[in-house]
mmCIF file of C-alpha atoms in Angstrom:
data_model
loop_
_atom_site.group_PDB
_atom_site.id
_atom_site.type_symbol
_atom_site.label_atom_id
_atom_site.label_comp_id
_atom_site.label_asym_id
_atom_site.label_seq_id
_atom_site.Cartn_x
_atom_site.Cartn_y
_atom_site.Cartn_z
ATOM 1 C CA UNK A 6 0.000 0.000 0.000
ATOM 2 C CA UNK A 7 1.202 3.219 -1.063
ATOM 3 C CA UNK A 8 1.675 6.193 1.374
ATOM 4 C CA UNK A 9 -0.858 8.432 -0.600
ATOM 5 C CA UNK A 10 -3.441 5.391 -0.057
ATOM 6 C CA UNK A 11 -2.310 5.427 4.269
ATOM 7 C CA UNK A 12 -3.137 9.059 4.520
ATOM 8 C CA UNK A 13 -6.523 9.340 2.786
ATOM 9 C CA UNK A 14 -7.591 6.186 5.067
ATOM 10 C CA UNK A 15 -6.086 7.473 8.065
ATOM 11 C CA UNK A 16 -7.945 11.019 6.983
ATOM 12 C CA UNK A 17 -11.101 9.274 6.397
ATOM 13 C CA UNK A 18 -10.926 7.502 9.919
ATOM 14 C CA UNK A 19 -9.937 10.602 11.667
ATOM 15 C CA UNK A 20 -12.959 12.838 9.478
ATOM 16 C CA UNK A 21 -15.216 10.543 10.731
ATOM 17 C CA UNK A 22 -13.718 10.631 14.496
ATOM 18 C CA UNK A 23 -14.368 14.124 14.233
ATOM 19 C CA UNK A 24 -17.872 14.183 12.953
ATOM 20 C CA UNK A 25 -19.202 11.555 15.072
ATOM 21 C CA UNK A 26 -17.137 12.324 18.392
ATOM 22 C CA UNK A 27 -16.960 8.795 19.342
ATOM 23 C CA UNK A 28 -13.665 9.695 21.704
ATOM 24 C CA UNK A 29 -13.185 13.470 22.565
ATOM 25 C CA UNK A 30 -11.723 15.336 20.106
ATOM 26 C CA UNK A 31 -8.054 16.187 21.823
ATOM 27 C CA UNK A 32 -7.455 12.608 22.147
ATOM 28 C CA UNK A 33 -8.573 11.987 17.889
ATOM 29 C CA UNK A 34 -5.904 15.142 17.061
ATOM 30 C CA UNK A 35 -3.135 13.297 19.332
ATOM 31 C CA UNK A 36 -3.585 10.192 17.904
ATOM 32 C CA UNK A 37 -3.571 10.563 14.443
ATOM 33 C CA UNK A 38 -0.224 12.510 14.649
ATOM 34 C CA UNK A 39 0.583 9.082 16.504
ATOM 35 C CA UNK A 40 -0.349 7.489 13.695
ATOM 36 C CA UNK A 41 1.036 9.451 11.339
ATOM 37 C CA UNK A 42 4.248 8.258 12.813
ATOM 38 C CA UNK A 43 2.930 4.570 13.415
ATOM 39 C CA UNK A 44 2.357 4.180 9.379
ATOM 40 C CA UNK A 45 5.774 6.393 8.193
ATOM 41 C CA UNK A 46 4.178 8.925 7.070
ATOM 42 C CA UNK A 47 5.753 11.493 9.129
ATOM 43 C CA UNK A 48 9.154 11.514 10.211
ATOM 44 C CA UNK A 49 9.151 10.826 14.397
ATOM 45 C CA UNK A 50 11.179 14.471 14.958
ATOM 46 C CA UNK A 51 8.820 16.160 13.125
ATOM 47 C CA UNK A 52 5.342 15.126 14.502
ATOM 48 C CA UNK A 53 4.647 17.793 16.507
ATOM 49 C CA UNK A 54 7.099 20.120 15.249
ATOM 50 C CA UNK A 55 4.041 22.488 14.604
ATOM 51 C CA UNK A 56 3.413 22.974 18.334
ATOM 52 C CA UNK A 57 6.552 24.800 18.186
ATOM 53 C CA UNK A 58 5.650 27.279 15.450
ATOM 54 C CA UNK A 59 4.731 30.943 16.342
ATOM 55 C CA UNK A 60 1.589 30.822 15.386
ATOM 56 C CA UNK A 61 0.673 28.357 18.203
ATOM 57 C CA UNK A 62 2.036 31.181 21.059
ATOM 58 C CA UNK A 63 -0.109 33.778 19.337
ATOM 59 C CA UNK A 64 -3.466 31.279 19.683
ATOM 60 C CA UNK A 65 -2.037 30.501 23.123
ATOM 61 C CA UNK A 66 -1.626 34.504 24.205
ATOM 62 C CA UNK A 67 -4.740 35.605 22.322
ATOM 63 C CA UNK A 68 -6.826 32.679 24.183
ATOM 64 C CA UNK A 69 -5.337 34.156 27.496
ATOM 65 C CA UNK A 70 -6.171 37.806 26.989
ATOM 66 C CA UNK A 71 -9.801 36.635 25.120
ATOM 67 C CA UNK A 72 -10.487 34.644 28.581
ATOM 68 C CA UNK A 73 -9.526 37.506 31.050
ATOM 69 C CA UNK A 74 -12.533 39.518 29.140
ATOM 70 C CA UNK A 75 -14.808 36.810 30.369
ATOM 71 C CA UNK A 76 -13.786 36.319 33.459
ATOM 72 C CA UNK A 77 -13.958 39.904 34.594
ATOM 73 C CA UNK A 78 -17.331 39.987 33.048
ATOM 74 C CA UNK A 79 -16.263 43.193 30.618
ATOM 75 C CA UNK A 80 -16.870 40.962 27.448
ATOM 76 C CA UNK A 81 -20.846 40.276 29.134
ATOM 77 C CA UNK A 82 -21.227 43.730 30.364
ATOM 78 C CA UNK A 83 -20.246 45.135 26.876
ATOM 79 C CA UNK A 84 -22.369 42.865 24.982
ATOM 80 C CA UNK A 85 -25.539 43.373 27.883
ATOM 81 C CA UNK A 86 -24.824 46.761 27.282
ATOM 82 C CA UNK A 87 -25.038 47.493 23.754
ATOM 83 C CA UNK A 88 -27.957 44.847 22.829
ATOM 84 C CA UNK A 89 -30.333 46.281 25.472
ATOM 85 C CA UNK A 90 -29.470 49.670 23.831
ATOM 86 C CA UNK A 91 -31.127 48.514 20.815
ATOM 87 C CA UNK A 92 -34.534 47.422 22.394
ATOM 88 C CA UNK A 93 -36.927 44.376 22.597
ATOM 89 C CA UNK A 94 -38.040 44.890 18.975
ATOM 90 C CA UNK A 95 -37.498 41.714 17.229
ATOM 91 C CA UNK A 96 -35.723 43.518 14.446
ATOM 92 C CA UNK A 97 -33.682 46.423 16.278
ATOM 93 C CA UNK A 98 -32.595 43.450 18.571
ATOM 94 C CA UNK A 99 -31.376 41.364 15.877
ATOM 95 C CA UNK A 100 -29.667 44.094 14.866
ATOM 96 C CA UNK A 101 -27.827 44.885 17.495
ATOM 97 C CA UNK A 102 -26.763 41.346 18.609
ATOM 98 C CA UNK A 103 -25.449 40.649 15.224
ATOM 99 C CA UNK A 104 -23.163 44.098 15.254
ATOM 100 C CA UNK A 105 -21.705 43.250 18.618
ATOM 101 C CA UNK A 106 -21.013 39.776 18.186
ATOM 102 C CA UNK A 107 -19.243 40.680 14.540
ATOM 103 C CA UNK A 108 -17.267 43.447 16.652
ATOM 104 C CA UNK A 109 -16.724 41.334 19.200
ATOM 105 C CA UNK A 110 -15.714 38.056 17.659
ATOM 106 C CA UNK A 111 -13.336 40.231 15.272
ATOM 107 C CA UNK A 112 -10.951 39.663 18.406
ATOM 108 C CA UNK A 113 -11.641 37.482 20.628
ATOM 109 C CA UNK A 114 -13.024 33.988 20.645
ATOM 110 C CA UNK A 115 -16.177 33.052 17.905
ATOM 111 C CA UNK A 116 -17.526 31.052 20.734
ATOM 112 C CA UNK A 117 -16.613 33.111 24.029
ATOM 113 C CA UNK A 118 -18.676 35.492 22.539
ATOM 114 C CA UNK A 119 -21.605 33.670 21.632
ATOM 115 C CA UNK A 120 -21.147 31.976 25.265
ATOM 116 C CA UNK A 121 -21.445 35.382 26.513
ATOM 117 C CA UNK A 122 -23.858 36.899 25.059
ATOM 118 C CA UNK A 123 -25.939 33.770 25.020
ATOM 119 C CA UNK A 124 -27.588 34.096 28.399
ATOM 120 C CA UNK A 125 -28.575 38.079 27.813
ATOM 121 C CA UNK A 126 -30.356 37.284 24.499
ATOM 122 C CA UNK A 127 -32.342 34.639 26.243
ATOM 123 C CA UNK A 128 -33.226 36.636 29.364
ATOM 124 C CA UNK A 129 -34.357 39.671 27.134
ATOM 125 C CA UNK A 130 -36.523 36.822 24.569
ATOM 126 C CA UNK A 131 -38.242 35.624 27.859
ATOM 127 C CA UNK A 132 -39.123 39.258 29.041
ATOM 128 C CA UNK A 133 -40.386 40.416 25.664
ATOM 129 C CA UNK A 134 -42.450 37.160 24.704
ATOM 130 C CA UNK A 135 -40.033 36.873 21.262
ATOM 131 C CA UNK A 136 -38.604 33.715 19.784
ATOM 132 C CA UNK A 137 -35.327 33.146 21.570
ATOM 133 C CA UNK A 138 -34.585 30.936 18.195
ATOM 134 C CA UNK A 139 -34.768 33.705 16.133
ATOM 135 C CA UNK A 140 -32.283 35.613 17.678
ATOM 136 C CA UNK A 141 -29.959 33.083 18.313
ATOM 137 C CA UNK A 142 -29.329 32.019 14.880
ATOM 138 C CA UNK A 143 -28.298 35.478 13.709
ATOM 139 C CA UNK A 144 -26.263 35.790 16.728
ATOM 140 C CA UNK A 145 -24.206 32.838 15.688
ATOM 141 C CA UNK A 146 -23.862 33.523 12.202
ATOM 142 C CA UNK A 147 -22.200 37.088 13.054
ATOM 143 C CA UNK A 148 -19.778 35.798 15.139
ATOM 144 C CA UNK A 149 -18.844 33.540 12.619
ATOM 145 C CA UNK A 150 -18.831 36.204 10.055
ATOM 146 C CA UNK A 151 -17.327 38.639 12.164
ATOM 147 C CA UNK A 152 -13.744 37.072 12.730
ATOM 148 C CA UNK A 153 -13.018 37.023 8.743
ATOM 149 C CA UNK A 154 -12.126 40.591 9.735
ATOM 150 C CA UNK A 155 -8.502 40.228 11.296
ATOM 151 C CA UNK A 156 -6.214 38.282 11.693
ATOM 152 C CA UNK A 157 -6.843 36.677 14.771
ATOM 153 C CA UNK A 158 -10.372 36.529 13.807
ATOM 154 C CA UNK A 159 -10.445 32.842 13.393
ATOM 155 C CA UNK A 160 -7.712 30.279 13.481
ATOM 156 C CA UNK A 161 -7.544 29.651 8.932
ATOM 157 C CA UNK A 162 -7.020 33.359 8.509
ATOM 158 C CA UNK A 163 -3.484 33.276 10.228
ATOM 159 C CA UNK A 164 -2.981 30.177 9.414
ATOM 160 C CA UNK A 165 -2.549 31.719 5.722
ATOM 161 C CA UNK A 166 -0.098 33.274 6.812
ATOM 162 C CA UNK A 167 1.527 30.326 8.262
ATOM 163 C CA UNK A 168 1.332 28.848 4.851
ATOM 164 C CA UNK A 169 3.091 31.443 2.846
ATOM 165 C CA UNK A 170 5.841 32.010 5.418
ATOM 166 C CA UNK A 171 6.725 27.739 4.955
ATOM 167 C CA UNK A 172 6.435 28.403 0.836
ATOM 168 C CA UNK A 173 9.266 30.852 1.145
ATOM 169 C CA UNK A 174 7.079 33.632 0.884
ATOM 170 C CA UNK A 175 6.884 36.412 3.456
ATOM 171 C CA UNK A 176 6.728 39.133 2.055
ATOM 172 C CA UNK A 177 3.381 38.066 1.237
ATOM 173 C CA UNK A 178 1.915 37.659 4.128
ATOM 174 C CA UNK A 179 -1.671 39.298 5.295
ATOM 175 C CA UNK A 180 -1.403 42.105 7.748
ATOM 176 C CA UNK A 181 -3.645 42.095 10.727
ATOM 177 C CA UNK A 182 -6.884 44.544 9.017
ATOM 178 C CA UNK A 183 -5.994 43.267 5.601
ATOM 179 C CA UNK A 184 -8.597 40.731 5.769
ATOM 180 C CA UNK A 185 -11.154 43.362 6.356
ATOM 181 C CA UNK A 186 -11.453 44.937 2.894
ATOM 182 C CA UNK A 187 -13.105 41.327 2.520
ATOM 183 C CA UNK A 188 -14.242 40.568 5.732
ATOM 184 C CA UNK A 189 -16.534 43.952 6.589
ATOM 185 C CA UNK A 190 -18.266 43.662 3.187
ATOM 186 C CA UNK A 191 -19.081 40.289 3.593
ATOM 187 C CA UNK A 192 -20.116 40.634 7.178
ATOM 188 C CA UNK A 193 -22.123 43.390 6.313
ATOM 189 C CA UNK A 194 -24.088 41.553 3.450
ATOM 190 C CA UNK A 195 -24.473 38.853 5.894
ATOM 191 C CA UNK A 196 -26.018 41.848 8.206
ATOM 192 C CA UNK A 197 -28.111 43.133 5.677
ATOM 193 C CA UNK A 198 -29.543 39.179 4.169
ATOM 194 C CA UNK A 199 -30.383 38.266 7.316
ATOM 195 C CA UNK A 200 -32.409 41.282 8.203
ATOM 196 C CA UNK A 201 -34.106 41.393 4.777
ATOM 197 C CA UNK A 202 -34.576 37.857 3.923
ATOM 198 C CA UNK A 203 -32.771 35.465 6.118
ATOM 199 C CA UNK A 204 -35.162 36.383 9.594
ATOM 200 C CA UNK A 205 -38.119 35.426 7.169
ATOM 201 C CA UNK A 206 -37.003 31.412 7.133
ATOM 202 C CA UNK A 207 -35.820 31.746 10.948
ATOM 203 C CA UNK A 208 -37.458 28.885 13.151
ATOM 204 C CA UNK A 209 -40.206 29.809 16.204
ATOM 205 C CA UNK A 210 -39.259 28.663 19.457
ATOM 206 C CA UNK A 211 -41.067 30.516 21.993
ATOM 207 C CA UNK A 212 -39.009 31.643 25.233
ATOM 208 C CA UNK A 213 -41.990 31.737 28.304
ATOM 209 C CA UNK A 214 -39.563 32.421 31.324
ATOM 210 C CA UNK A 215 -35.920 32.687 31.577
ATOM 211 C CA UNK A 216 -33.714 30.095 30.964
ATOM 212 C CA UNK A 217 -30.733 29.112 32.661
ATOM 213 C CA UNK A 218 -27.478 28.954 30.138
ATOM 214 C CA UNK A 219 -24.460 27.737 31.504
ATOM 215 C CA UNK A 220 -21.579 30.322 29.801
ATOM 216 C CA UNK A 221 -18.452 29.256 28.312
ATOM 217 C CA UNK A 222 -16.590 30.891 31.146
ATOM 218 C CA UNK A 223 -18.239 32.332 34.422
ATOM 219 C CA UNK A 224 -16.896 35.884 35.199
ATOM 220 C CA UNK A 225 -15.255 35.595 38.438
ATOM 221 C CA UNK A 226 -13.034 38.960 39.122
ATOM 222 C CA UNK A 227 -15.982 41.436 38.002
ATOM 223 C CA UNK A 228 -14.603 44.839 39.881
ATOM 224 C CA UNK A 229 -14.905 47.822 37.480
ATOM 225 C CA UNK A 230 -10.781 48.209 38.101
ATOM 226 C CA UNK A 231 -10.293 44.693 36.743
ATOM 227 C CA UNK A 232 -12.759 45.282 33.838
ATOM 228 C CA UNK A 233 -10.848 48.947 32.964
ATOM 229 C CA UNK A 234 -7.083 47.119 33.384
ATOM 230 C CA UNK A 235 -8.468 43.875 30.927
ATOM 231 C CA UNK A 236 -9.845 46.421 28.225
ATOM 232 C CA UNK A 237 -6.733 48.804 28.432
ATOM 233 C CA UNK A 238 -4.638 45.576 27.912
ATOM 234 C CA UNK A 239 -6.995 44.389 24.834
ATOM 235 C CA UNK A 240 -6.907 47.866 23.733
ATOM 236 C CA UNK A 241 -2.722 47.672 23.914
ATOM 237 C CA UNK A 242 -2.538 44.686 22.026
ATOM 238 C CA UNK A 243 -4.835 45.122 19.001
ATOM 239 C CA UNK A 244 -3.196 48.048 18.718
ATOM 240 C CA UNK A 245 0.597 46.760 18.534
ATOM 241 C CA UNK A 246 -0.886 44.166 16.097
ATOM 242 C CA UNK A 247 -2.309 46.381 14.323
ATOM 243 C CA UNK A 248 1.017 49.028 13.971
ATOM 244 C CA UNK A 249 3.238 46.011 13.770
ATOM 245 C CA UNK A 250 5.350 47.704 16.857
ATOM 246 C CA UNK A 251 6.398 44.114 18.006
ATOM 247 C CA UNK A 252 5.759 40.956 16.390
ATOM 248 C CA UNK A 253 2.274 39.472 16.566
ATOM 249 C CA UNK A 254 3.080 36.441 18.836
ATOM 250 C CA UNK A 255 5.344 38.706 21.303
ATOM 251 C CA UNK A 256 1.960 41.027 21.721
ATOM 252 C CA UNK A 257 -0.240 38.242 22.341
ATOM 253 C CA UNK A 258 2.242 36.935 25.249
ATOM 254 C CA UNK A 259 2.663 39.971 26.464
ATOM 255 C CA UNK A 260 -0.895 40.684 27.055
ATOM 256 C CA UNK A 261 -1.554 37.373 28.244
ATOM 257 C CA UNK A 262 1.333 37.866 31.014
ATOM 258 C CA UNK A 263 -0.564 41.552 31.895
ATOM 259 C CA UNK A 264 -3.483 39.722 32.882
ATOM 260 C CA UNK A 265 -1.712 37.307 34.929
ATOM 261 C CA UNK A 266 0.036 39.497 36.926
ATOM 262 C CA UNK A 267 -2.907 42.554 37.202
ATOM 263 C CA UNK A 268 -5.047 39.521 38.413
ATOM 264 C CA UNK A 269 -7.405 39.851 35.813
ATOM 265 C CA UNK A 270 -6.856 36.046 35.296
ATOM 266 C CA UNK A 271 -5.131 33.939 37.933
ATOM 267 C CA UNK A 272 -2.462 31.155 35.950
#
């Protein structure tokens, strides 16, 4: 057997690991690489060679600072905030949610801040008698949309990057609002369909009191000095990402190391 024929069987196996979840997920990642090895398809020093790249200390920093928002409850009182500004109109609410989460989710984690802003949407649903369903959809769909706009957005966007530094390509690579020109038009048409055509094929679902959603991450450190110190730290490291001051990764870790020690996030 060839090794083109090993790897689309092993791929197959692991695909379907994946989709049906039959053993958690870490453990499916961990042992295919094992197998990778097992069936000489990878050489055994290079297995997880990738855990050593960058690009894995950026995910690692960027998950630390995206958490510390949670756990101070700034990332919740931000999204409260601005959907209740827009209303218990089905439509002005949909609105809202779906600008928030696209801001939001620009940044930090796609499903922190659907976690987050889970619980609020179903609280307001139950108060105003509207279809929690209808509003949840949308809400997901912008956060999905909404990290094509950076490049921390969502894991394949730097991972682009990744790809043309290993081709011997660098000077190609995307900076961090580059994916915007893309990603705001097509999070704004994905704005605009749902709230033309897309809320007309929505599912009902009724909310008659309010439910009780367990969050992604409870906040746990919610003092308004902890919630200033996480957001000037957030607000520090988009913004040497965004000037290219230091190196993406080096930002990331720094920021991550902020919240440690301000205690906006114990280690």
């Amino acid at each position: 057997m060839t090794p083109a024929i090993k790897c689309l069987i092993l791929l197959a196996v692991v695909a379907l690991l994946f989709v049906t979840e039959m053993i958690p997920l870490a453990m499916t990642a961990v042992l295919a690489a094992i197998a990778c090895s097992a069936l000489g398809l990878v050489p055994e020093n290079q297995i997880f060679l990738g855990l050593a790249d960058s690009t894995v200390v950026l995910f690692g920093g960027m998950f630390v600072v995206g958490a510390a928002m949670f756990y101070t409850g700034l990332a919740q009182k931000v999204g409260g905030a601005v959907v209740k500004l827009f209303g218990t109109n089905e439509n002005s609410l949909m609105f809202g949610l779906m600008i928030i989460a696209a801001v939001m989710s620009a940044f930090l984690s796609n499903t922190g801040t659907t976690a987050c802003l889970i619980p609020v949407v179903m609280g307001i649903c139950a108060q105003a008698k509207l279809s929690a369903s209808r509003q949840l959809m949308p809400l997901a769909f912008a956060a999905g949309l909404g990290g094509t706009c950076t490049l921390i957005g969502t894991p394949p966007n730097i991972l682009a990057n990744v790809a043309l530094k290993a081709a011997g390509m660098p000077e190609l690579q995307f900076g961090f609002f580059e994916y915007a020109y893309i990603g705001i038009p097509i999070t704004i048409a994905g704005i605009v369909y749902m709230m033309f055509l897309g809320k007309y094929i929505l599912p009902e679902a009724k909310t008659e009191e309010v439910a009780d959603v367990e969050q992604e991450i409870d906040a746990t450190n919610t003092t308004p000095k902890k919630q200033m110190i996480c957001g000037i730290i957030m607000v520090g490291v988009i913004g040497s990402m965004a000037t290219s001051i230091v190196p993406l990764e080096l930002a990331a870790v720094v920021g991550a190391v902020l919240c440690v020690l301000t205690g906006c996030i114990t280690e």
